[in-house]
Every structure is written in C-alpha cells, then in structure tokens.
PDB file of C-alpha atoms in Angstrom:
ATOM      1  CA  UNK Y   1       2.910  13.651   1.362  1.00 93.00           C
ATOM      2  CA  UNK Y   2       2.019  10.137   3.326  1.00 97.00           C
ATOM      3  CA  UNK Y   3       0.741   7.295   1.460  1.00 98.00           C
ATOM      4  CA  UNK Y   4      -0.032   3.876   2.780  1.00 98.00           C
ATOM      5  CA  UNK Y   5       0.608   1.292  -0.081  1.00 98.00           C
ATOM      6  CA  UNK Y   6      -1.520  -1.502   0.177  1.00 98.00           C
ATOM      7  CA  UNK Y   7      -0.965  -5.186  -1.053  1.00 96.00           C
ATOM      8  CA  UNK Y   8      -3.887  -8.155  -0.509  1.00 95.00           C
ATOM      9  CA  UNK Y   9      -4.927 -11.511  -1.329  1.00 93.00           C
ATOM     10  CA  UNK Y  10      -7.830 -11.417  -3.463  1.00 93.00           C
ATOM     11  CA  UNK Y  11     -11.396 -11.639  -1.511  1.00 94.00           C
ATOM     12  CA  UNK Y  12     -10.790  -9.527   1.272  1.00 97.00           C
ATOM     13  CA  UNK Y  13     -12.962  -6.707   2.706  1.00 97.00           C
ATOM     14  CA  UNK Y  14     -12.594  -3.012   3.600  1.00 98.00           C
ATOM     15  CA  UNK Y  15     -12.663  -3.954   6.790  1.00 98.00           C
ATOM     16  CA  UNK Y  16      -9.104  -6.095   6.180  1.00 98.00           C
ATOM     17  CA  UNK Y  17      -7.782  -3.137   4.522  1.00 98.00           C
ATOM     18  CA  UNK Y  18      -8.652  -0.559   7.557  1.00 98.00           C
ATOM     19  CA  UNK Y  19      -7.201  -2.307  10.013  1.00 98.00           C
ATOM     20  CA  UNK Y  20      -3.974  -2.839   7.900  1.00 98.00           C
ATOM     21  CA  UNK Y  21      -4.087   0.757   7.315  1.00 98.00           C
ATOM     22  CA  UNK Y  22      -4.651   1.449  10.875  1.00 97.00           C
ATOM     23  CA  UNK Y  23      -1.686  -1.434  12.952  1.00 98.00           C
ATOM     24  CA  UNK Y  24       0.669   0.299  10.218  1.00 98.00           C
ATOM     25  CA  UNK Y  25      -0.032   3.551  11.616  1.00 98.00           C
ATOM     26  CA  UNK Y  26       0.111   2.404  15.165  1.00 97.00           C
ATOM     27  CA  UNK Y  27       3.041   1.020  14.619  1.00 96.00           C
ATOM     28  CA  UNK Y  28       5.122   4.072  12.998  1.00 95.00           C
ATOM     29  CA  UNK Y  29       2.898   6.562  16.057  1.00 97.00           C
ATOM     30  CA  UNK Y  30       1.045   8.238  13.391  1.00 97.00           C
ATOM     31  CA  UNK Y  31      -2.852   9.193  13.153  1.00 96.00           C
ATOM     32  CA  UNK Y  32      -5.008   8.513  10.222  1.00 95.00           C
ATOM     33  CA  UNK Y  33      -4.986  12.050   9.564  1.00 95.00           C
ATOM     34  CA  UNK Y  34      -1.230  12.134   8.465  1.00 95.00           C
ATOM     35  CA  UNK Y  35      -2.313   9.965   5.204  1.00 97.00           C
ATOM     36  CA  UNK Y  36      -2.635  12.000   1.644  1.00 97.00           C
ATOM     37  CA  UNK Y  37      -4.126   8.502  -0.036  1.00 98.00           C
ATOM     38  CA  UNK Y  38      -4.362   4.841  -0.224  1.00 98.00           C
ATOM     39  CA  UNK Y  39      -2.025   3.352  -3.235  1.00 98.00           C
ATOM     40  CA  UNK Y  40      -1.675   0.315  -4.511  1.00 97.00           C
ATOM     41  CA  UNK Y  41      -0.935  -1.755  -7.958  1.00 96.00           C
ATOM     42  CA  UNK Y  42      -2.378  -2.301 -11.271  1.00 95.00           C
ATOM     43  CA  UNK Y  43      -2.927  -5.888  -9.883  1.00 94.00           C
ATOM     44  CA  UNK Y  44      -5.670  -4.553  -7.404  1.00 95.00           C
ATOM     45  CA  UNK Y  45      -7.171  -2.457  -9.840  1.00 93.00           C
ATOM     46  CA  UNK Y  46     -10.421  -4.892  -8.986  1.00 95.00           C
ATOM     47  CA  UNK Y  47      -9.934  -5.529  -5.666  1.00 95.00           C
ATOM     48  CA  UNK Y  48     -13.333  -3.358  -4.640  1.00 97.00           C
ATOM     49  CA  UNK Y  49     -12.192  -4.069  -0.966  1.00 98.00           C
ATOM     50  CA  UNK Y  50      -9.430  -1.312  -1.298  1.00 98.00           C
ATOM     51  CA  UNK Y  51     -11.612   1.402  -2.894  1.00 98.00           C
ATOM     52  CA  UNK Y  52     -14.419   1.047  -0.391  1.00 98.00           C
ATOM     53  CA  UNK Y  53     -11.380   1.467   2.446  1.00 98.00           C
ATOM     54  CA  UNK Y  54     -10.620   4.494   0.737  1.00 98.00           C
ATOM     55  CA  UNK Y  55     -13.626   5.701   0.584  1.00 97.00           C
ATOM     56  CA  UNK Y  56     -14.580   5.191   4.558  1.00 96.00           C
ATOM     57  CA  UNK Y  57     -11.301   6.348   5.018  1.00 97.00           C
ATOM     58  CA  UNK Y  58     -12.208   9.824   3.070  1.00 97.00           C
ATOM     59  CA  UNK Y  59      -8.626   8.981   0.962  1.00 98.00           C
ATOM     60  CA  UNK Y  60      -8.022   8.551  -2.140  1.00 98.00           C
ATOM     61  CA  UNK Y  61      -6.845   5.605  -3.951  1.00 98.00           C
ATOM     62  CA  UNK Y  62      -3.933   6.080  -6.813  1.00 98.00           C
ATOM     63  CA  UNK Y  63      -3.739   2.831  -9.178  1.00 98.00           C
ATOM     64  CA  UNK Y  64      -0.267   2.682  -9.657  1.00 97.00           C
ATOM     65  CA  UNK Y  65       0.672   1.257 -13.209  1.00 96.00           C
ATOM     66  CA  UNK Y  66       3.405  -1.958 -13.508  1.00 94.00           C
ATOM     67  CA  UNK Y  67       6.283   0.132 -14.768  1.00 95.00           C
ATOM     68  CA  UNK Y  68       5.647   2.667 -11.885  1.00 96.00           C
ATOM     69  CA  UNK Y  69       5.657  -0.732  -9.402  1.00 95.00           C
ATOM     70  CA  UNK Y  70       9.127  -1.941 -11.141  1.00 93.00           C
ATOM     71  CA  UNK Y  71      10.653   1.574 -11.294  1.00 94.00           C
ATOM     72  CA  UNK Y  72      11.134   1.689  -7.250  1.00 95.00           C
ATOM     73  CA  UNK Y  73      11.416  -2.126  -6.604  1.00 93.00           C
ATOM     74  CA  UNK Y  74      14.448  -1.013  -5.675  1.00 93.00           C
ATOM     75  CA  UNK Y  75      13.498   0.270  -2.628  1.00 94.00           C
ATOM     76  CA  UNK Y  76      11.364  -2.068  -1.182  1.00 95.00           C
ATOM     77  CA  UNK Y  77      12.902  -3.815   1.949  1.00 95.00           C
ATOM     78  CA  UNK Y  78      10.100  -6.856   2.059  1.00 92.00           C
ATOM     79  CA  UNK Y  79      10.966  -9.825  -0.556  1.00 90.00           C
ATOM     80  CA  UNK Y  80       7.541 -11.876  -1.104  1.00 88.00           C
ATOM     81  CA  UNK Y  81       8.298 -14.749  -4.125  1.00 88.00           C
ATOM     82  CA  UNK Y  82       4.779 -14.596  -4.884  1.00 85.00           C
ATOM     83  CA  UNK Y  83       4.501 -10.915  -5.238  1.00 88.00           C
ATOM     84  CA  UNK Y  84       7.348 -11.145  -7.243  1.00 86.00           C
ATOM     85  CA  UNK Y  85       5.899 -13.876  -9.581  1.00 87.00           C
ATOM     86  CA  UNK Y  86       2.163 -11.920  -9.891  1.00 86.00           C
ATOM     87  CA  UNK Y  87       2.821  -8.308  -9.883  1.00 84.00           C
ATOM     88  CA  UNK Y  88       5.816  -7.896 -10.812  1.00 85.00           C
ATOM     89  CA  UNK Y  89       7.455  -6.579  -7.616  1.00 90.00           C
ATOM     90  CA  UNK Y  90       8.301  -7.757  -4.642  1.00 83.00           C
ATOM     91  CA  UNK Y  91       6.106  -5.837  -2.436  1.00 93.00           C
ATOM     92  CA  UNK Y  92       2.514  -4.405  -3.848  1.00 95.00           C
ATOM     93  CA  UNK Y  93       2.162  -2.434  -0.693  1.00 97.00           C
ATOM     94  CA  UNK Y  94       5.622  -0.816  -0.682  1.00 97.00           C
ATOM     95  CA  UNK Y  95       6.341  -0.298  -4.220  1.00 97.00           C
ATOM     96  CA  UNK Y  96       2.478   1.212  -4.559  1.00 97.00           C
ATOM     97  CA  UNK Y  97       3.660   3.650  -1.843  1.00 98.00           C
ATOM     98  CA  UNK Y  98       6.619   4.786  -2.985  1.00 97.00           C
ATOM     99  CA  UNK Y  99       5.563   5.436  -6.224  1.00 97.00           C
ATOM    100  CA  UNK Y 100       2.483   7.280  -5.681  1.00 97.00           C
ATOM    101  CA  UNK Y 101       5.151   9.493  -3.216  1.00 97.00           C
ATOM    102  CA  UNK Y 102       7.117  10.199  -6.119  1.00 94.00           C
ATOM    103  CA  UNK Y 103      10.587  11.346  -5.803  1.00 90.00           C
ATOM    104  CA  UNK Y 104      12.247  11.067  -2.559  1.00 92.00           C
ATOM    105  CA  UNK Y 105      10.426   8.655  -1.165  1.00 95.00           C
ATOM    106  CA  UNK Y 106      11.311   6.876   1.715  1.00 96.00           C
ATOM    107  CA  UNK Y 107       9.402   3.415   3.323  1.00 97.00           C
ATOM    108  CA  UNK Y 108       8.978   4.329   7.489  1.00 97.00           C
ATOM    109  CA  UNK Y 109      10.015   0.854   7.269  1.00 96.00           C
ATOM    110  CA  UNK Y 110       8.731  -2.802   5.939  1.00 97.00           C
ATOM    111  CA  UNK Y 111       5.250  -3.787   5.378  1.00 97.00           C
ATOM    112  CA  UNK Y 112       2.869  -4.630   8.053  1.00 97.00           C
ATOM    113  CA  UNK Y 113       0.915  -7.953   7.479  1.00 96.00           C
ATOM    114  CA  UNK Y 114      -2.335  -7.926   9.420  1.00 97.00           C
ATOM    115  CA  UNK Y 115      -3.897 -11.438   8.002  1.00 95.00           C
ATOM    116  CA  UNK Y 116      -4.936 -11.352   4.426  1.00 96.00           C
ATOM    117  CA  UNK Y 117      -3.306  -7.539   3.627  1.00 97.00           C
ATOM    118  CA  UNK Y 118      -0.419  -5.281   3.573  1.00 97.00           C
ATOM    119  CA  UNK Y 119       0.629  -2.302   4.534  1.00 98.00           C
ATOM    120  CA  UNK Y 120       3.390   0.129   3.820  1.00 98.00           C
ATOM    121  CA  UNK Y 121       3.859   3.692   4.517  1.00 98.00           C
ATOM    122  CA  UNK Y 122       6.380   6.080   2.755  1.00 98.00           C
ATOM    123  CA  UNK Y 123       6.716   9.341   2.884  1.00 96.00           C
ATOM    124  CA  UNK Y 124       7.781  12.318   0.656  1.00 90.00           C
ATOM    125  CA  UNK Y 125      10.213  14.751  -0.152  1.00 70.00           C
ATOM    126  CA  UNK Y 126      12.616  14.388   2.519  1.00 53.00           C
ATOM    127  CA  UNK Y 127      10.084  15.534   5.362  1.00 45.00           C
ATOM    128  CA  UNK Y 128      11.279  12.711   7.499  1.00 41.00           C
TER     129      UNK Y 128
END
C-alpha cells in the first residue's frame, strides 16, 4: 500500500493538491498509479480542496484522527513549529501517511512543499 499524506494551508484548490501529489511522485520516480489513497488529518477534515483532488485523482481520501497523527509523530523527518502548534504533529502530510499505511510504514523520504501544500509518501509493509 502507497499513500500520499497531504498537509495545506487553508484556501487552497485541488489543483494545489494535484500538483503536490504529482512533484512528490516525480520526485521518488513513481506514477500516479502506484497510490492506494490520499490521507491527511482531522485538521483538513474541511479542506474541500483535498477531497475534490481525490476525487479527480479516482483515490480515496482517509481522515486520519489526532491520536492516529500523534501515534507515528515519531516518524516524521520534517519539523514545522506551526504544524506542531495546530495539529498536533509536526508534519500533517507525513504523519497522515504513515498512519493511514498502518504498520510498517516507512516515509520515501520528507515532505515535498509545492507552494501552499504538502506532500508525503510512505509506503507499507516492508515492500520497499
């Protein structure tokens, strides 16, 4: 399982959260088809932005909960103090995508920052 974990300022469009999606992909060599779903935190629960992404996307999105978020803060690499202060965490994107992984998770490495939006990509079950 591949999920990209997104993270965003508030106001931004699906067309932010594509190409997030998309330079995080690039940048790891991996198609859009590799992805299982979008994730992200209780936070964004509103942000319509992300849903409509996953929707053009044909992905799901998983709402992660806060205690799911704080549960693999752990094994985020990216330290943002204002992600920290509002969610929680101190990466929506990466903690959003390795929880909705699950166990053995593992980031392909920190989150990409295309303007207002983040993206992270982990992967599951050792298949890396």
């Amino acid at each position: 399982m591949m999920v990209a974990g997104i993270g965003s300022r508030r106001g931004v469009t699906a067309s932010d959260v594509r190409a997030a999606v998309e330079t995080a992909l690039e940048a790891h060599g991996l198609a859009m088809t590799a992805l299982s779903a979008l994730a992200t935190g209780e936070i964004k629960r509103d942000e319509q932005a992300i849903f409509l992404a996953g929707r053009d996307l044909d992905l799901p999105v998983l709402v992660m909960s806060d205690a799911a978020l704080q549960a693999v803060t752990s094994g985020t690499i990216s330290r943002s103090e204002a992600s920290q202060a509002q969610a929680g965490t101190p990466s929506v994107s990466e903690a959003s995508a390795l929880a909705a992984v699950g166990k053995g998770a593992k980031l392909l490495g920190p989150r990409t920052v295309v303007g207002p939006v983040t993206c992270a990509i982990a992967l599951g079950g050792g298949a890396a």
